[in-house]
Short mmCIF file of C-alpha atoms in Angstrom, two decimals:
data_model
loop_
_atom_site.label_atom_id
_atom_site.label_comp_id
_atom_site.label_asym_id
_atom_site.label_seq_id
_atom_site.Cartn_x
_atom_site.Cartn_y
_atom_site.Cartn_z
CA MET N 1 -9.48 30.53 -44.54
CA SER N 2 -11.25 30.22 -41.21
CA GLN N 3 -14.20 32.51 -40.64
CA ILE N 4 -13.65 32.49 -36.89
CA GLN N 5 -11.81 35.28 -35.14
CA PHE N 6 -10.21 34.40 -31.82
CA GLN N 7 -9.95 37.66 -29.87
CA PRO N 8 -6.77 38.74 -28.08
CA ARG N 9 -7.04 38.42 -24.29
CA THR N 10 -6.98 41.92 -22.84
CA SER N 11 -8.40 41.70 -19.29
CA VAL N 12 -9.84 39.29 -16.74
CA GLU N 13 -13.21 41.01 -17.12
CA GLN N 14 -13.18 40.53 -20.89
CA VAL N 15 -12.26 36.86 -20.57
CA GLU N 16 -14.78 36.03 -17.82
CA GLU N 17 -17.69 38.42 -18.28
CA SER N 18 -17.91 39.30 -21.97
CA ALA N 19 -19.25 37.57 -25.06
CA GLU N 20 -15.86 37.77 -26.77
CA PHE N 21 -14.32 34.43 -27.71
CA ALA N 22 -10.71 34.59 -26.55
CA PRO N 23 -9.58 30.99 -26.05
CA LYS N 24 -6.27 30.19 -24.39
CA PHE N 25 -4.17 27.20 -25.40
CA GLY N 26 -1.53 25.70 -23.11
CA PRO N 27 2.25 25.90 -23.58
CA ASP N 28 1.92 22.85 -25.87
CA GLY N 29 -0.68 24.63 -28.02
CA LEU N 30 -3.48 22.40 -26.72
CA MET N 31 -6.69 22.88 -24.75
CA PRO N 32 -8.60 20.11 -22.93
CA CYS N 33 -12.03 19.23 -24.33
CA ILE N 34 -14.65 17.39 -22.30
CA THR N 35 -16.99 15.45 -24.58
CA ALA N 36 -20.28 14.28 -23.11
CA ASP N 37 -23.31 12.44 -24.47
CA ALA N 38 -25.96 15.07 -25.21
CA ALA N 39 -28.83 12.85 -24.12
CA SER N 40 -27.51 11.28 -20.90
CA GLY N 41 -24.93 13.87 -19.89
CA ASP N 42 -22.39 11.09 -19.33
CA VAL N 43 -18.82 12.06 -20.05
CA LEU N 44 -17.51 10.06 -23.01
CA MET N 45 -13.91 11.24 -23.27
CA LEU N 46 -11.36 13.92 -22.48
CA GLY N 47 -9.70 15.05 -25.69
CA TRP N 48 -7.30 17.79 -26.69
CA MET N 49 -7.72 20.51 -29.30
CA ASN N 50 -5.22 22.75 -30.99
CA ASP N 51 -6.23 25.98 -32.77
CA GLU N 52 -7.16 24.14 -35.97
CA ALA N 53 -9.19 21.40 -34.24
CA LEU N 54 -11.20 23.99 -32.33
CA ARG N 55 -11.94 26.00 -35.50
CA LEU N 56 -12.95 22.89 -37.46
CA THR N 57 -15.20 21.66 -34.66
CA ILE N 58 -17.01 24.98 -34.54
CA GLU N 59 -17.28 25.38 -38.30
CA THR N 60 -18.29 21.83 -39.23
CA GLY N 61 -20.30 20.91 -36.12
CA GLU N 62 -18.34 17.66 -35.87
CA ALA N 63 -15.76 17.06 -33.15
CA HIS N 64 -12.12 17.38 -34.19
CA TYR N 65 -9.22 16.83 -31.83
CA PHE N 66 -5.44 16.85 -31.85
CA SER N 67 -4.06 13.39 -31.21
CA ARG N 68 -1.21 13.68 -28.73
CA ALA N 69 -0.17 10.08 -29.42
CA ARG N 70 -0.01 10.50 -33.18
CA GLN N 71 0.67 14.27 -33.19
CA VAL N 72 -1.90 14.90 -35.93
CA LEU N 73 -5.26 16.59 -36.38
CA TRP N 74 -7.95 13.98 -35.75
CA HIS N 75 -11.47 14.07 -37.18
CA LYS N 76 -13.16 11.76 -34.67
CA GLY N 77 -14.89 8.94 -36.53
CA ALA N 78 -12.82 9.22 -39.72
CA THR N 79 -11.56 5.65 -39.19
CA SER N 80 -14.32 4.12 -37.06
CA GLY N 81 -17.35 5.91 -38.52
CA LEU N 82 -18.26 6.97 -34.98
CA VAL N 83 -18.55 10.68 -35.81
CA GLN N 84 -19.53 13.00 -32.96
CA LYS N 85 -22.16 15.56 -34.01
CA VAL N 86 -21.92 18.62 -31.77
CA ILE N 87 -25.25 19.61 -30.22
CA GLU N 88 -23.75 22.30 -28.01
CA ALA N 89 -20.26 23.68 -27.39
CA ARG N 90 -19.34 25.69 -24.30
CA ILE N 91 -16.24 27.49 -23.05
CA ASP N 92 -15.31 27.89 -19.39
CA ASP N 93 -14.78 31.01 -17.27
CA ASP N 94 -11.12 31.60 -18.12
CA GLN N 95 -11.61 30.23 -21.65
CA ASP N 96 -9.05 27.46 -21.50
CA ALA N 97 -11.36 24.41 -21.60
CA ILE N 98 -14.19 23.24 -23.86
CA TRP N 99 -17.29 21.17 -23.06
CA LEU N 100 -19.00 19.50 -26.04
CA ARG N 101 -22.38 17.80 -25.86
CA VAL N 102 -22.54 15.35 -28.77
CA GLU N 103 -24.56 12.69 -30.52
CA THR N 104 -22.32 9.83 -31.60
CA ALA N 105 -23.03 7.95 -34.84
CA GLY N 106 -23.19 4.17 -35.32
CA SER N 107 -22.75 2.07 -32.18
CA ARG N 108 -22.62 5.36 -30.20
CA ALA N 109 -19.28 4.41 -28.71
CA SER N 110 -16.54 6.98 -28.24
CA CYS N 111 -13.77 4.87 -26.73
CA HIS N 112 -11.10 3.12 -28.81
CA VAL N 113 -11.15 0.20 -26.36
CA GLY N 114 -14.70 -0.55 -27.51
CA TYR N 115 -16.70 0.83 -24.61
CA ARG N 116 -19.30 3.58 -24.96
CA SER N 117 -17.41 5.94 -22.66
CA CYS N 118 -13.67 6.06 -22.00
CA PHE N 119 -14.60 6.33 -18.31
CA TYR N 120 -15.66 2.70 -17.85
CA ARG N 121 -14.01 2.11 -14.47
CA ALA N 122 -14.92 3.60 -11.09
CA ILE N 123 -12.32 4.43 -8.44
CA PRO N 124 -13.47 3.29 -4.98
CA ILE N 125 -13.57 6.26 -2.59
CA GLY N 126 -13.86 6.96 1.14
CA GLY N 127 -13.97 3.74 3.15
CA ASP N 128 -13.28 1.75 -0.01
CA ALA N 129 -10.24 3.82 -0.99
CA GLY N 130 -7.37 1.66 -2.18
CA MET N 131 -9.54 -1.17 -3.50
CA SER N 132 -9.43 -2.33 -7.13
CA LEU N 133 -11.14 -0.38 -9.92
CA VAL N 134 -14.73 -1.41 -10.66
CA PHE N 135 -15.92 -1.83 -14.25
CA THR N 136 -19.12 0.15 -14.92
CA GLU N 137 -19.75 -1.08 -18.47
CA ASP N 138 -20.07 -4.83 -18.84
CA GLN N 139 -19.61 -5.21 -22.54
CA LYS N 140 -17.89 -3.58 -25.46
CA THR N 141 -20.05 -2.03 -28.18
CA PHE N 142 -17.67 -2.98 -30.97
CA ASP N 143 -14.59 -5.07 -31.64
CA PRO N 144 -11.60 -2.68 -31.80
CA VAL N 145 -9.60 -5.11 -33.96
CA LYS N 146 -12.34 -5.17 -36.61
CA VAL N 147 -12.81 -1.40 -36.58
CA TYR N 148 -9.23 -0.19 -36.30
CA GLY N 149 -7.32 -3.13 -37.78
CA ASP N 150 -3.62 -2.53 -37.32
CA VAL N 151 -3.84 1.18 -36.42
CA PRO N 152 -1.48 1.61 -33.44
CA ASN N 153 -3.14 1.80 -30.01
CA PRO N 154 -3.02 5.43 -28.81
CA THR N 155 -2.49 4.58 -25.14
CA GLN N 156 1.00 5.46 -23.99
CA LEU N 157 2.69 4.14 -20.85
CA MET C 1 0.78 8.02 5.07
CA SER C 2 -1.60 7.46 2.20
CA GLN C 3 -3.37 4.10 2.10
CA ILE C 4 -3.62 4.21 -1.68
CA GLN C 5 -1.14 2.38 -3.88
CA PHE C 6 -0.75 3.73 -7.39
CA GLN C 7 0.47 0.80 -9.49
CA PRO C 8 3.40 1.09 -11.90
CA ARG C 9 2.29 1.10 -15.56
CA THR C 10 3.54 -2.09 -17.14
CA SER C 11 1.51 -2.67 -20.32
CA VAL C 12 -1.29 -1.21 -22.45
CA GLU C 13 -3.45 -4.18 -21.50
CA GLN C 14 -2.90 -3.57 -17.78
CA VAL C 15 -3.72 0.13 -18.11
CA GLU C 16 -6.82 -0.32 -20.28
CA GLU C 17 -8.29 -3.68 -19.38
CA SER C 18 -7.39 -4.41 -15.76
CA ALA C 19 -8.71 -3.28 -12.39
CA GLU C 20 -5.29 -1.95 -11.37
CA PHE C 21 -5.18 1.76 -10.61
CA ALA C 22 -2.14 3.11 -12.45
CA PRO C 23 -2.78 6.82 -13.01
CA LYS C 24 -0.51 8.88 -15.26
CA PHE C 25 0.25 12.52 -14.55
CA GLY C 26 1.51 14.91 -17.23
CA PRO C 27 5.02 16.34 -17.53
CA ASP C 28 3.89 19.07 -15.08
CA GLY C 29 2.75 16.45 -12.56
CA LEU C 30 -0.91 17.21 -13.17
CA MET C 31 -3.93 15.31 -14.50
CA PRO C 32 -7.14 16.94 -15.78
CA CYS C 33 -10.26 16.33 -13.70
CA ILE C 34 -13.78 16.80 -15.11
CA THR C 35 -16.20 17.65 -12.33
CA ALA C 36 -19.91 17.25 -13.07
CA ASP C 37 -23.10 17.68 -11.08
CA ALA C 38 -24.19 14.19 -9.96
CA ALA C 39 -27.89 14.96 -10.35
CA SER C 40 -28.02 16.79 -13.71
CA GLY C 41 -24.83 15.50 -15.31
CA ASP C 42 -23.88 19.06 -16.23
CA VAL C 43 -20.16 19.73 -16.27
CA LEU C 44 -19.27 22.22 -13.54
CA MET C 45 -15.54 22.71 -14.02
CA LEU C 46 -12.31 21.33 -15.42
CA GLY C 47 -9.74 21.18 -12.65
CA TRP C 48 -6.26 19.75 -12.25
CA MET C 49 -4.95 17.23 -9.74
CA ASN C 50 -1.46 16.33 -8.66
CA ASP C 51 -0.65 13.08 -6.88
CA GLU C 52 -1.61 14.49 -3.46
CA ALA C 53 -4.91 16.03 -4.66
CA LEU C 54 -5.96 12.74 -6.24
CA ARG C 55 -5.13 10.76 -3.09
CA LEU C 56 -6.96 13.22 -0.82
CA THR C 57 -10.03 13.25 -3.09
CA ILE C 58 -10.24 9.47 -2.99
CA GLU C 59 -9.56 9.17 0.73
CA THR C 60 -11.80 11.98 1.99
CA GLY C 61 -14.56 11.81 -0.64
CA GLU C 62 -14.27 15.58 -1.11
CA ALA C 63 -12.77 17.10 -4.25
CA HIS C 64 -9.23 18.40 -3.96
CA TYR C 65 -7.35 20.03 -6.82
CA PHE C 66 -4.00 21.62 -7.52
CA SER C 67 -4.37 25.31 -8.27
CA ARG C 68 -2.23 26.14 -11.27
CA ALA C 69 -2.71 29.87 -10.63
CA ARG C 70 -1.62 29.72 -6.99
CA GLN C 71 0.57 26.59 -7.29
CA VAL C 72 -0.91 25.07 -4.14
CA LEU C 73 -3.08 22.13 -3.11
CA TRP C 74 -6.67 23.33 -3.08
CA HIS C 75 -9.47 21.81 -1.02
CA LYS C 76 -12.45 23.05 -3.04
CA GLY C 77 -14.82 24.95 -0.75
CA ALA C 78 -12.25 25.73 1.95
CA THR C 79 -12.76 29.46 1.34
CA SER C 80 -16.26 29.57 -0.14
CA GLY C 81 -17.89 26.74 1.81
CA LEU C 82 -18.94 25.22 -1.54
CA VAL C 83 -17.44 21.80 -0.82
CA GLN C 84 -17.88 19.15 -3.53
CA LYS C 85 -18.89 15.77 -2.09
CA VAL C 86 -17.82 13.00 -4.46
CA ILE C 87 -20.65 10.62 -5.39
CA GLU C 88 -18.60 8.73 -7.94
CA ALA C 89 -15.06 8.94 -9.31
CA ARG C 90 -13.98 7.39 -12.60
CA ILE C 91 -10.74 7.02 -14.51
CA ASP C 92 -10.45 6.89 -18.29
CA ASP C 93 -9.07 4.21 -20.62
CA ASP C 94 -5.42 5.26 -20.51
CA GLN C 95 -5.76 6.44 -16.90
CA ASP C 96 -4.70 10.05 -17.43
CA ALA C 97 -8.02 11.82 -16.74
CA ILE C 98 -10.58 11.77 -13.92
CA TRP C 99 -14.35 12.29 -14.00
CA LEU C 100 -15.99 13.20 -10.69
CA ARG C 101 -19.75 13.28 -10.12
CA VAL C 102 -20.35 15.56 -7.14
CA GLU C 103 -22.93 17.18 -4.91
CA THR C 104 -21.95 20.77 -4.17
CA ALA C 105 -22.75 22.30 -0.78
CA GLY C 106 -24.42 25.66 -0.14
CA SER C 107 -25.54 27.61 -3.20
CA ARG C 108 -24.42 24.61 -5.30
CA ALA C 109 -22.15 26.83 -7.35
CA SER C 110 -18.72 25.64 -8.46
CA CYS C 111 -17.47 28.68 -10.39
CA HIS C 112 -15.44 31.47 -8.80
CA VAL C 113 -17.20 34.01 -11.04
CA GLY C 114 -20.43 33.20 -9.21
CA TYR C 115 -22.18 30.99 -11.72
CA ARG C 116 -23.26 27.41 -11.00
CA SER C 117 -21.01 25.99 -13.71
CA CYS C 118 -17.79 27.44 -15.10
CA PHE C 119 -19.21 26.64 -18.54
CA TYR C 120 -21.79 29.45 -18.63
CA ARG C 121 -21.22 30.53 -22.23
CA ALA C 122 -22.06 28.66 -25.43
CA ILE C 123 -19.93 28.89 -28.57
CA PRO C 124 -22.12 29.29 -31.70
CA ILE C 125 -21.41 26.45 -34.14
CA GLY C 126 -22.08 25.51 -37.77
CA GLY C 127 -23.95 28.29 -39.57
CA ASP C 128 -23.57 30.54 -36.53
CA ALA C 129 -19.80 30.00 -36.26
CA GLY C 130 -17.94 33.23 -35.55
CA MET C 131 -20.82 34.91 -33.70
CA SER C 132 -20.51 36.16 -30.11
CA LEU C 133 -20.64 33.80 -27.14
CA VAL C 134 -24.11 33.23 -25.67
CA PHE C 135 -24.65 33.28 -21.89
CA THR C 136 -26.48 30.16 -20.70
CA GLU C 137 -26.88 31.14 -17.05
CA ASP C 138 -28.71 34.40 -16.46
CA GLN C 139 -27.73 35.09 -12.89
CA LYS C 140 -24.93 34.49 -10.46
CA THR C 141 -25.67 32.29 -7.46
CA PHE C 142 -23.43 34.28 -5.14
CA ASP C 143 -21.45 37.49 -4.99
CA PRO C 144 -17.78 36.62 -5.50
CA VAL C 145 -16.62 39.75 -3.67
CA LYS C 146 -18.56 38.76 -0.53
CA VAL C 147 -17.38 35.15 -0.67
CA TYR C 148 -13.76 35.57 -1.69
CA GLY C 149 -13.02 39.11 -0.47
CA ASP C 150 -9.59 40.12 -1.67
CA VAL C 151 -8.38 36.63 -2.65
CA PRO C 152 -6.68 37.11 -6.06
CA ASN C 153 -8.74 36.09 -9.10
CA PRO C 154 -7.31 32.80 -10.46
CA THR C 155 -7.92 33.66 -14.12
CA GLN C 156 -4.68 34.29 -15.99
CA LEU C 157 -4.36 36.07 -19.31
#
């Protein structure tokens, strides 16, 4: 049984100004989780956590998510070996989003496409608005076919 | 009329591996946006964008969001003066999340509670799991009552 008590949400002041942990999940039971590299600060991925994933992340110190594509609890790195060790976990003002700072094992990649970060393309802005995306990582850190084999690609159209 | 063309999503390869901008919004028409400080890399907030907010952010180079609490387009800083100038915008592998690196005007705060970042509390992990949240910012950068007056607090229970 989990040792973590999520508190009921009783007031705006409690949620914003107190040290009580009263997380709020969305209508689908999920909360967005921003995962960043602890050393560089770069954002690696935006994942989703249900109640169980959040508890396991906190208790084990390794990032767990809920896979929306596969609709299952997902211990990041269980297939690829690229486990994310949590250096720090934070909650936001209204306690409906998580920010993890992690160290990633192995090749240090966190993206199933093979790049270090899932955010490997820049969107041109301002005067360049409307132009094509610009790749910011020039090579993959691993071969997804070798690592994942025939596991279905999680990207949905 | 917007100068930006969002492309139709035609294949996993197109979405993940091409330079075509084919963003995907959720069933509620919204996409999560991670906003980080361009200098430190620290995450400031997790916001939400609808189609219009994303277009305006890209075209103007200033962060726009969709306020879920107020259900309106929200030009960040319009009330507080704390405008977020976009230094870089990125899209993730399956093109359903945005990462902005910004410079914030004025007091450089991005949180309506008055702190610099919305993520001003750490969640104890591992052996400390279950303990109270720990404040990571020791003072507010502005007085929310002076800045926002009687604008309703966006936090929802």
